Coordinates of C-alpha atoms in Angstrom, one line a residue:
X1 CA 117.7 -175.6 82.9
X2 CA 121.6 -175.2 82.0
X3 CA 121.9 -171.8 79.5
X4 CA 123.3 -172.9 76.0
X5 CA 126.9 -171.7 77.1
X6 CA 127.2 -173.4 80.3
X7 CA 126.6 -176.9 78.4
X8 CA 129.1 -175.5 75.2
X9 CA 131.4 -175.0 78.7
X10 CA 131.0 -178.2 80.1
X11 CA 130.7 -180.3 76.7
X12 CA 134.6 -180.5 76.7
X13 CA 134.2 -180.7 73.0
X14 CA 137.5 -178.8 71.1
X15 CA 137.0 -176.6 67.5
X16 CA 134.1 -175.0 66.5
X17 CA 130.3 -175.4 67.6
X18 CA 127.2 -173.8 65.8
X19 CA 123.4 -174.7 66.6
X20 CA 119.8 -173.2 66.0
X21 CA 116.5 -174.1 67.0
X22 CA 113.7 -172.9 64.9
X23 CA 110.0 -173.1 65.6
X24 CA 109.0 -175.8 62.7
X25 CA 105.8 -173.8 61.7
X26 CA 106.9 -170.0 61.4
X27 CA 110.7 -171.1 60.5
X28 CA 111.6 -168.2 63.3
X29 CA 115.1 -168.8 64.8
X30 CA 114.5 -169.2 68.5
X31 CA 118.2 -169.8 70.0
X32 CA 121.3 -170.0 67.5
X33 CA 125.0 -169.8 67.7
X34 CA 126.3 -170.0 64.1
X35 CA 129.4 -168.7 62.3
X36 CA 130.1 -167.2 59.0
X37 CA 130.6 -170.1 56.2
X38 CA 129.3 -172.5 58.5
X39 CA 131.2 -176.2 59.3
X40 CA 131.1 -179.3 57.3
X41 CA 127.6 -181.3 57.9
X42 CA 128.8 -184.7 57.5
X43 CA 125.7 -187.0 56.7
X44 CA 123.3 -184.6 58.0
X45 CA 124.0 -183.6 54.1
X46 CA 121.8 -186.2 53.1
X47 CA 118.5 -185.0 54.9
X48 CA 119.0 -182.3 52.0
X49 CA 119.6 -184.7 49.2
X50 CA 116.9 -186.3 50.0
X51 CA 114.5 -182.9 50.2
X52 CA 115.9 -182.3 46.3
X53 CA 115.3 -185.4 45.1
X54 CA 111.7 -185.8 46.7
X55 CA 110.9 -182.9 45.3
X56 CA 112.4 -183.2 41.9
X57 CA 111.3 -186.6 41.2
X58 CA 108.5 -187.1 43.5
X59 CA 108.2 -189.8 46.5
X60 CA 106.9 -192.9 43.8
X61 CA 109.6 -192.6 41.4
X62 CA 111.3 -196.1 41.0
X63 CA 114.9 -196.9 39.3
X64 CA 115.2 -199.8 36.7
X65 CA 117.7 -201.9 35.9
X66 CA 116.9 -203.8 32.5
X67 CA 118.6 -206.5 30.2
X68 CA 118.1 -205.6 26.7
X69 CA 118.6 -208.2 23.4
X70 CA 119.9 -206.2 20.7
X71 CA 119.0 -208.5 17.6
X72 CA 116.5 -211.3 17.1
X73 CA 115.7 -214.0 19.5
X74 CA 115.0 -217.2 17.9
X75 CA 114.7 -220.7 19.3
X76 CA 116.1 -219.1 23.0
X77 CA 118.9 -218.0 20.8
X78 CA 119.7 -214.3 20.8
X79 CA 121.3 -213.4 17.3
X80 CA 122.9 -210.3 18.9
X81 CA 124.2 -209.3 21.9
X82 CA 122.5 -209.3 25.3
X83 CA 123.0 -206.1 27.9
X84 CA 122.6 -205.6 31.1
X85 CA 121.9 -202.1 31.5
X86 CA 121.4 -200.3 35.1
X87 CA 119.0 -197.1 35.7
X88 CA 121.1 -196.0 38.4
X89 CA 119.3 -198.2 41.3
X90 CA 121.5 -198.0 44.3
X91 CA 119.2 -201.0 46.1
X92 CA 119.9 -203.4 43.4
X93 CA 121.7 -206.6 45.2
X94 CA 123.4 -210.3 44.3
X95 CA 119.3 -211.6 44.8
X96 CA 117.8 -209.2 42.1
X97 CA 120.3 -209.9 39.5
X98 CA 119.4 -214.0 40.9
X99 CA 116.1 -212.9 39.9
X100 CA 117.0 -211.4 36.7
X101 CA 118.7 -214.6 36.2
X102 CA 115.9 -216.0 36.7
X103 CA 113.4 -213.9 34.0
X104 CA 115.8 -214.8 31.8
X105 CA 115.2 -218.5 31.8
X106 CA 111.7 -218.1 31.9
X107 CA 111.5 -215.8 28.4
X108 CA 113.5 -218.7 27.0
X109 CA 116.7 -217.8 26.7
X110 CA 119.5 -220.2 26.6
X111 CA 121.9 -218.8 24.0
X112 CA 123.7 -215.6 23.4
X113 CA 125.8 -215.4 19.9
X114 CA 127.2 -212.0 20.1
X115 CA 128.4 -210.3 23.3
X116 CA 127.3 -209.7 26.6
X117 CA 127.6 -205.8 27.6
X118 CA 127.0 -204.0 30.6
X119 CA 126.1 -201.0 31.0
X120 CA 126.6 -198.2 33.0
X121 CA 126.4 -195.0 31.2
X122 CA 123.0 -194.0 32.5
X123 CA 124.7 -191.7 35.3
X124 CA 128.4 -189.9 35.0
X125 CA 130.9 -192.7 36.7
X126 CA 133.1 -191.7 39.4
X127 CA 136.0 -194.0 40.7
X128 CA 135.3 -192.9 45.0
X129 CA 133.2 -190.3 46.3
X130 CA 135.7 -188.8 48.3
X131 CA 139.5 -189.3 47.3
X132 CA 140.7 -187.9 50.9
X133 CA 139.3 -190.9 52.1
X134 CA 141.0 -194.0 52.3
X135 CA 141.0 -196.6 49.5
X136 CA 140.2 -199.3 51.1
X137 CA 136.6 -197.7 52.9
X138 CA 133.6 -199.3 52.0
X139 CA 131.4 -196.5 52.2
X140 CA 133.9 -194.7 49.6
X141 CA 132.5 -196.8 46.8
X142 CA 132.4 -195.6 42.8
X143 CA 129.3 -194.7 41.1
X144 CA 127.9 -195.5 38.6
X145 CA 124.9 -196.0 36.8
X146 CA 125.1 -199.5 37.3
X147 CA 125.6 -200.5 41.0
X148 CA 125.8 -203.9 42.9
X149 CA 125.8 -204.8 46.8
X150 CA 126.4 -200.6 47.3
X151 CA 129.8 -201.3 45.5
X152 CA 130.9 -203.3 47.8
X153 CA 132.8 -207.0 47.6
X154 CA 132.9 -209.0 50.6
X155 CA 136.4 -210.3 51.7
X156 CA 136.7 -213.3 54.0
X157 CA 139.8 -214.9 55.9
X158 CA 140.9 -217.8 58.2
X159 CA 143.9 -218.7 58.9
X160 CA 144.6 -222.3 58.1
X161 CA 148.0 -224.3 58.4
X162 CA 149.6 -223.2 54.7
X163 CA 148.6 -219.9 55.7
X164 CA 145.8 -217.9 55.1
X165 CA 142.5 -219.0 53.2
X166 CA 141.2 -215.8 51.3
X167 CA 137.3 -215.3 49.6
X168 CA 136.0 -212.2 47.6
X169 CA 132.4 -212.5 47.3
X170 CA 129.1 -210.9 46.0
X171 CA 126.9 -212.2 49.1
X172 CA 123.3 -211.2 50.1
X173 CA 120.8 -212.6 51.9
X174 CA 120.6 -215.6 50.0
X175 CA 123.7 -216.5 48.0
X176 CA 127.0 -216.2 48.1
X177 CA 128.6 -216.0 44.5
X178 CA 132.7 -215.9 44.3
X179 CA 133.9 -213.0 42.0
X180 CA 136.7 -212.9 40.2
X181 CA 137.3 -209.0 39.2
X182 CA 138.1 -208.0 42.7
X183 CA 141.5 -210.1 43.6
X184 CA 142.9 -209.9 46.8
X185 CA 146.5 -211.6 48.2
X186 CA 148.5 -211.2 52.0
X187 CA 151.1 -209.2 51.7
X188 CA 154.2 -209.5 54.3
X189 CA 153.9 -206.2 56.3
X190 CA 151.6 -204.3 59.4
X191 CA 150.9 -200.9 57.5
X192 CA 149.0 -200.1 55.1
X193 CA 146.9 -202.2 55.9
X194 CA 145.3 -202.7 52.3
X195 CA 147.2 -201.0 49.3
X196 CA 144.9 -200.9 45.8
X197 CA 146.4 -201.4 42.3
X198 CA 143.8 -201.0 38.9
X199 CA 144.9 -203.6 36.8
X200 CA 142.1 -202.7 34.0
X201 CA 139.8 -205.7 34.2
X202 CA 140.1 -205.9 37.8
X203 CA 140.7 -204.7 41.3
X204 CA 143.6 -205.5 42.4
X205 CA 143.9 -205.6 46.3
X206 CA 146.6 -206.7 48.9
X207 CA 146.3 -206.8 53.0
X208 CA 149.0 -206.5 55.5
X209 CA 149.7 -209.8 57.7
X210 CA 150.0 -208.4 60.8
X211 CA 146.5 -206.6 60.3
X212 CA 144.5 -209.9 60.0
X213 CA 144.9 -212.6 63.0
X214 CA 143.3 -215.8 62.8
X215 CA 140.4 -214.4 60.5
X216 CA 137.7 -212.0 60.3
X217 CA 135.7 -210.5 57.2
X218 CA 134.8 -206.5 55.7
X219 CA 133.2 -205.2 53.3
X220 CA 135.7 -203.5 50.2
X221 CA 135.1 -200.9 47.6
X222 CA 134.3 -201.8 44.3
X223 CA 136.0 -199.6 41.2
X224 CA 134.7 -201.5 38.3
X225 CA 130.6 -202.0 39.0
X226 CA 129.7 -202.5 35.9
X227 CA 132.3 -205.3 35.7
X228 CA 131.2 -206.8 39.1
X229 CA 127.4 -206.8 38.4
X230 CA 128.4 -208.7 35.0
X231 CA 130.2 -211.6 36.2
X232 CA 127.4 -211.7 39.3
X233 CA 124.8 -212.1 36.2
X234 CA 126.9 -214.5 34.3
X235 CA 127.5 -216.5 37.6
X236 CA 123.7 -216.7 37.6
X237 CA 122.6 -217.3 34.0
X238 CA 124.9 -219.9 33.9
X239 CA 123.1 -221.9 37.0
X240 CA 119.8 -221.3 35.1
X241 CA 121.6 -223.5 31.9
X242 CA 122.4 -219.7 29.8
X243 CA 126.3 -219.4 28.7
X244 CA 127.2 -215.9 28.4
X245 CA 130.1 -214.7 27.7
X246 CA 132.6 -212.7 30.0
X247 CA 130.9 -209.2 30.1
X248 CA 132.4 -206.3 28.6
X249 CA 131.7 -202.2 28.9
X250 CA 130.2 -200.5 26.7
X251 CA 129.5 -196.4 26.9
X252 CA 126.7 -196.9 23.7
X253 CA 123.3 -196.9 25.7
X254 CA 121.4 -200.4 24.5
X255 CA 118.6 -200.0 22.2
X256 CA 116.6 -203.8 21.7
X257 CA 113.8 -205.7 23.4
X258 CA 113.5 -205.4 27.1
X259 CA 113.8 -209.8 27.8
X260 CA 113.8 -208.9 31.9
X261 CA 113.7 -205.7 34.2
X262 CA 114.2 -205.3 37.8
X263 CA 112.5 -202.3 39.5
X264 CA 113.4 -200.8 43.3
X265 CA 111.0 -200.0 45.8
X266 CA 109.8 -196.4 45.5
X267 CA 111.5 -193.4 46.0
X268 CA 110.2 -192.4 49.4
X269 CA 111.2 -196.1 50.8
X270 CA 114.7 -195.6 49.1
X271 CA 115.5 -192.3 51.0
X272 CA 113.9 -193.9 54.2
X273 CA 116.5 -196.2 54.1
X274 CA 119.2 -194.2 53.1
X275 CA 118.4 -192.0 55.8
X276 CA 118.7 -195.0 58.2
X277 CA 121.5 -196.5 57.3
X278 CA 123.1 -193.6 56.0
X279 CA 124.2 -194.9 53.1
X280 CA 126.9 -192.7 50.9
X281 CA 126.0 -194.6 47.9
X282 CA 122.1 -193.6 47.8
X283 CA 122.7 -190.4 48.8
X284 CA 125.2 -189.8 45.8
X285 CA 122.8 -191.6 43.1
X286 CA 119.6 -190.0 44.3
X287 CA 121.2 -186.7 44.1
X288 CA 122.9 -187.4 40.8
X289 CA 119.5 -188.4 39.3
X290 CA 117.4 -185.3 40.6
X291 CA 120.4 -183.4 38.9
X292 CA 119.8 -185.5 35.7
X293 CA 116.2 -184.5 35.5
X294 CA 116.6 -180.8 36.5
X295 CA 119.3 -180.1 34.1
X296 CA 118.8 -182.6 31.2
X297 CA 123.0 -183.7 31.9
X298 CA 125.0 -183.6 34.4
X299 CA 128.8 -184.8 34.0
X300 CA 130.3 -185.4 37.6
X301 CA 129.4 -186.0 40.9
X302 CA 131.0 -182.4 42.0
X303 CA 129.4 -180.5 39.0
X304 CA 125.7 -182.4 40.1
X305 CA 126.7 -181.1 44.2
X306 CA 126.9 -177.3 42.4
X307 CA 123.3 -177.8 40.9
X308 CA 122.2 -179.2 44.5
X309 CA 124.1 -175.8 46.3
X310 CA 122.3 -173.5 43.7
X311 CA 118.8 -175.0 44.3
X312 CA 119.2 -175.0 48.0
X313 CA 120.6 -171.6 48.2
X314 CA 117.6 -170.3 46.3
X315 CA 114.9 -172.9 46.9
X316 CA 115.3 -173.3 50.7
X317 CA 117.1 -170.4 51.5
X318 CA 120.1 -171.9 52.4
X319 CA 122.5 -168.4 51.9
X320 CA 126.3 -169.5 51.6
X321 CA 125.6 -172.9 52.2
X322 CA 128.4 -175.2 50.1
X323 CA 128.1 -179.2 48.8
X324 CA 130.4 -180.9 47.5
X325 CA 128.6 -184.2 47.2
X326 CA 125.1 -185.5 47.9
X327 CA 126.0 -187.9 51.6
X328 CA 128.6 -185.9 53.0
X329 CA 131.5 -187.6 53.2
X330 CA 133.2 -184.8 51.8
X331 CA 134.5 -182.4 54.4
X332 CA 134.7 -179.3 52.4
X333 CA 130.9 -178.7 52.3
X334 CA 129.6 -176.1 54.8
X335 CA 126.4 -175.1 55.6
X336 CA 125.3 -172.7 59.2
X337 CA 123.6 -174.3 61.5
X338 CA 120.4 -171.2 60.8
X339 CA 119.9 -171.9 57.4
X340 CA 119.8 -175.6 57.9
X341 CA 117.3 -175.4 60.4
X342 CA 114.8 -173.0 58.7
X343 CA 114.9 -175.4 55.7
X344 CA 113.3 -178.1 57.5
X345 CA 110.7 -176.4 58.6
X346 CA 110.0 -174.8 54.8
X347 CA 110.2 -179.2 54.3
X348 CA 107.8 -179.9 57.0
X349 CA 105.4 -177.2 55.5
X350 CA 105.6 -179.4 52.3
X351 CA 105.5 -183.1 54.3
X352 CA 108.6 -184.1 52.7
X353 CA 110.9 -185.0 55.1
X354 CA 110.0 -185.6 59.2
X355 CA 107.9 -189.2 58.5
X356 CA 111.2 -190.0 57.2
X357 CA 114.0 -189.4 59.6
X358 CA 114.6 -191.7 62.1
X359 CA 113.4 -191.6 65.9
X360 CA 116.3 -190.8 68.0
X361 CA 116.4 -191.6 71.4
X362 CA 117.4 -189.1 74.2
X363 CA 118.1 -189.7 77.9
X364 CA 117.7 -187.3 80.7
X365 CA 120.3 -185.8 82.9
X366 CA 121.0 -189.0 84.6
X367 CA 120.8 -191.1 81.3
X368 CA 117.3 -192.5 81.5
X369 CA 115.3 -192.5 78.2
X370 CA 112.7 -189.4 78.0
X371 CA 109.7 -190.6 77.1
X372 CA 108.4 -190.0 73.7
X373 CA 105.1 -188.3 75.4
X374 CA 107.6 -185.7 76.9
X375 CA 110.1 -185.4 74.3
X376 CA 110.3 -186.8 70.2
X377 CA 113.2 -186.0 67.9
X378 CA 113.7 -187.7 64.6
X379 CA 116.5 -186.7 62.9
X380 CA 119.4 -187.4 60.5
X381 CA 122.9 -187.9 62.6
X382 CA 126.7 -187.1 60.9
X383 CA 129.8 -188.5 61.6
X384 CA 133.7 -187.7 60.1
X385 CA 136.7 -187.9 62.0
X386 CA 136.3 -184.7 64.3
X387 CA 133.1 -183.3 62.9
X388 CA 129.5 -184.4 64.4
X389 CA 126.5 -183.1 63.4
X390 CA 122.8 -183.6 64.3
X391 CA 119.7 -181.8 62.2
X392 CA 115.8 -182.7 62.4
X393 CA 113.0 -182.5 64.2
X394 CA 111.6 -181.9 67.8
X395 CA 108.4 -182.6 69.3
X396 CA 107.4 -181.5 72.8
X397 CA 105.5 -182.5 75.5
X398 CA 102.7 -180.0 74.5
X399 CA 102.7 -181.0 71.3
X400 CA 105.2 -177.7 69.8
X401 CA 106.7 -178.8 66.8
X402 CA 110.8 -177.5 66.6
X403 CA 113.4 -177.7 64.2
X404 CA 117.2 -177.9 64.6
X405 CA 120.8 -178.4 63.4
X406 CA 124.2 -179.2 65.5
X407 CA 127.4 -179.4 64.3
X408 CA 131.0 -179.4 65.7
X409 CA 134.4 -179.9 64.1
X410 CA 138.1 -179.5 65.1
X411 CA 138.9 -178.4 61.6
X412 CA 142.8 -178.6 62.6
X413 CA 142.8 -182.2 64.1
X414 CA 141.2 -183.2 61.5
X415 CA 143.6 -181.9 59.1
X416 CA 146.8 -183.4 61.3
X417 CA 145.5 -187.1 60.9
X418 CA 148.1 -189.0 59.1
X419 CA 146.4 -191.9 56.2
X420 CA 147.4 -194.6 58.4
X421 CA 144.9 -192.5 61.3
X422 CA 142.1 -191.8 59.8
X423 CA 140.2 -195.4 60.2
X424 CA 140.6 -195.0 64.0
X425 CA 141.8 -191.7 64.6
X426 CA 143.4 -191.1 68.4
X427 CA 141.3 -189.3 70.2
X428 CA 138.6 -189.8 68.0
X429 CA 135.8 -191.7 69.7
X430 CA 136.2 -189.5 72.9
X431 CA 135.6 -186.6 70.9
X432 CA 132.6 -187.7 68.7
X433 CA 131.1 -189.2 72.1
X434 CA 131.0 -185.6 74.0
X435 CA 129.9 -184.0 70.4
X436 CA 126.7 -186.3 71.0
X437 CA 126.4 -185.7 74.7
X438 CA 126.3 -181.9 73.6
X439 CA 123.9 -182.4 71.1
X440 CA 121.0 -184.3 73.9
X441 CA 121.7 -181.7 76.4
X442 CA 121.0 -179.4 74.0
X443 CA 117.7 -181.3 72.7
X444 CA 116.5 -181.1 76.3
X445 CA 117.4 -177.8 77.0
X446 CA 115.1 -176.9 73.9
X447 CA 112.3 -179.2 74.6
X448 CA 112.1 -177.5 78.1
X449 CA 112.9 -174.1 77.2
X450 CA 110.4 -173.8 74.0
X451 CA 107.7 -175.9 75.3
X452 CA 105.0 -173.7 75.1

């Protein structure tokens, strides 16, 4: 078996490379290379998000999202107004407000005389995660404590003969309702490829022509969520017969009768997902809403990441370590590989965390997949433009129970990426591909090595 620093040799990979093994019941380092101030973990951040909020809020915790009628309801008329009000649920999608819709006509309702609010206010909002990302990245969402489709409007184009034939949509599995608050129009040019303008009550969007060929579709950030879920509701309300007005934000929390309430799946199932899909958006609320309920208020997503640092640093031991958000999009968080690898194992102890990571697969030497009999990792992957990580678990064909974190990152080339570089970086993909070969051969190195 290859030693550690004949496969760092051979990896090819440029920058920096840390790794630990640990032995998952003792938390004893077995094999490490780490540095002082660690590198950035990428997504592997949100195997730690999800160890704080499981333990802050426990595994069946469930976020609401509610519509409140502040006044009378007479007759299906609501002498007041009517506001939809979101407990931070990052799941909620076009079919649950469908189904809100939906309780709505069955308490009665048909009439709203006053306003319809939305309502956000139940977690700080932010306007992106990450603002050294670029604008037009899906996965760079705002927050909010009202969120729709991850924050994300679907935009749709085919070229026809008077040009281009352009959709912004709130689709799910099931419908696909046109919004109007996210606009979007072609603009004469090849880069940017998307500039963004706020124009207040909506997102204002334009695309490059050379960019978009005879058609295609993405996914877009959302800035104004609370506006977006809004018009989805009144889209929907209005097929059930209910006129409500254009939604406006209010920052007053809504105090009235509960007429319908959508509730997400629990907590555990949440992370689960989040951990599979890696999505930013979870990562951020579930984080934000353990902060909430540690500290009683929290007023920004970096100021919740300090809270998350501070717990980790003294809860799971994780000396020096550095967040600056709860998924890890940000690359100015650090943690060493050590630390990292140690706190799963304190996790394991607790049963938090391992059912939930993800299987990942590993080939041999000559890329065949290793049975899971001989060798079983589940584990939470990171990706950023020159920075890879891998952090988890490790089963071995005795039945020895590992831990482990891998990162690498060419801090520099990162840096030198212009913004017109950073969706698909040169050299990019061949780098993050040998960062993953690295982190198998290392895998199998350790299930060989410590499998006893």
């Amino acid at each position: 078996m290859p030693a550690a620093d004949a496969l760092l040799a051979q990896s090819g990979v440029s920058g920096q490379i840390i790794y630990a093994v640990a032995d998952a019941r003792t938390g004893q380092i077995l094999e490490a290379r780490d540095i002082s101030g660690g590198l950035p973990p990428a997504s592997v951040t949100k195997s730690v998000t999800a160890i704080y909020a499981l333990e802050t809020l426990g595994p069946a915790f469930r976020f609401h999202t509610r519509i409140f009628a502040v006044g009378t309801v007479s007759g299906g008329v609501v002498n007041g107004d009517l506001v939809l009000a979101g407990g931070g649920d990052p799941t909620l999608d076009t079919d649950g407000l469908a189904d809100l819709a939906h309780q709505l006509k069955a308490a009665g309702i048909r009439e709203v005389r006053g306003q319809f609010l939305v309502y956000g206010g139940a977690l700080p909002y932010e306007s992106e995660i990450d603002s050294n990302q670029s604008d037009y990245a899906g996965y760079n969402p705002a927050i909010s404590g009202l969120n729709l489709n991850y924050n994300r409007v679907h935009f749709e184009w085919r070229r026809g003969g008077q040009g281009y034939a352009l959709t912004m949509d709130a689709r799910s599995n099931n419908y696909r309702p046109d919004v109007t608050m996210a606009k979007i129009s072609v603009s004469q040019r090849n880069l940017p490829v998307f500039s963004y303008k706020d124009l207040g009550s909506a997102d204002s969007w334009t695309v490059a022509s050379g960019a978009l060929g005879n058609g295609g579709a993405r996914w877009l950030p959302v800035r104004k969520p609370e506006l977006y879920a809004g018009e989805v509701l009144q889209t929907f309300a209005r097929s059930q017969g209910i006129a409500l007005p254009a939604p406006k934000v209010t920052r007053t929390a809504p105090h009235g009768s509960v007429v319908a309430q959508r509730s997400s799946a629990p907590l555990q199932e949440v992370i689960q997902n989040c951990l599979k899909y890696s999505t930013n958006l979870t990562a951020e609320v579930v984080g934000m809403t353990a902060s909430l309920k540690r500290n009683g208020q929290v007023r920004s997503l970096r100021g919740s990441a300090r809270l998350m640092t501070a717990w980790a640093q003294t809860r799971l031991g994780m000396k020096g370590c550095l967040f600056v958000d709860h998924s890890g999009l940000g690359d100015k968080s650090r943690v060493t590989a050590s630390t990292l690898a140690q706190a799963y194992s304190g996790a394991i102890q607790k049963g938090l965390l391992p059912r939930l990571m993800k299987p990942v697969a590993i080939p041999d030497a000559n890329g065949k997949p290793i049975p899971k009999s001989v060798l079983s990792v589940h584990a939470k992957t990171g990706t950023l433009n020159f920075a890879s990580g891998l952090g988890g678990y490790i089963r071995t064909a005795s039945g020895r129970d590992l831990t482990f974190a891998i990162f690498s990152a060419d801090l520099p080339k990162r840096a030198s990426l212009t913004e017109n570089q950073k969706e698909r970086p040169p050299g990019g993909r061949a780098w993050n591909r040998r960062a993953r070969d690295l982190q198998k051969a290392l895998i199998r190195r350790w299930g060989a090595v410590y499998d006893s």
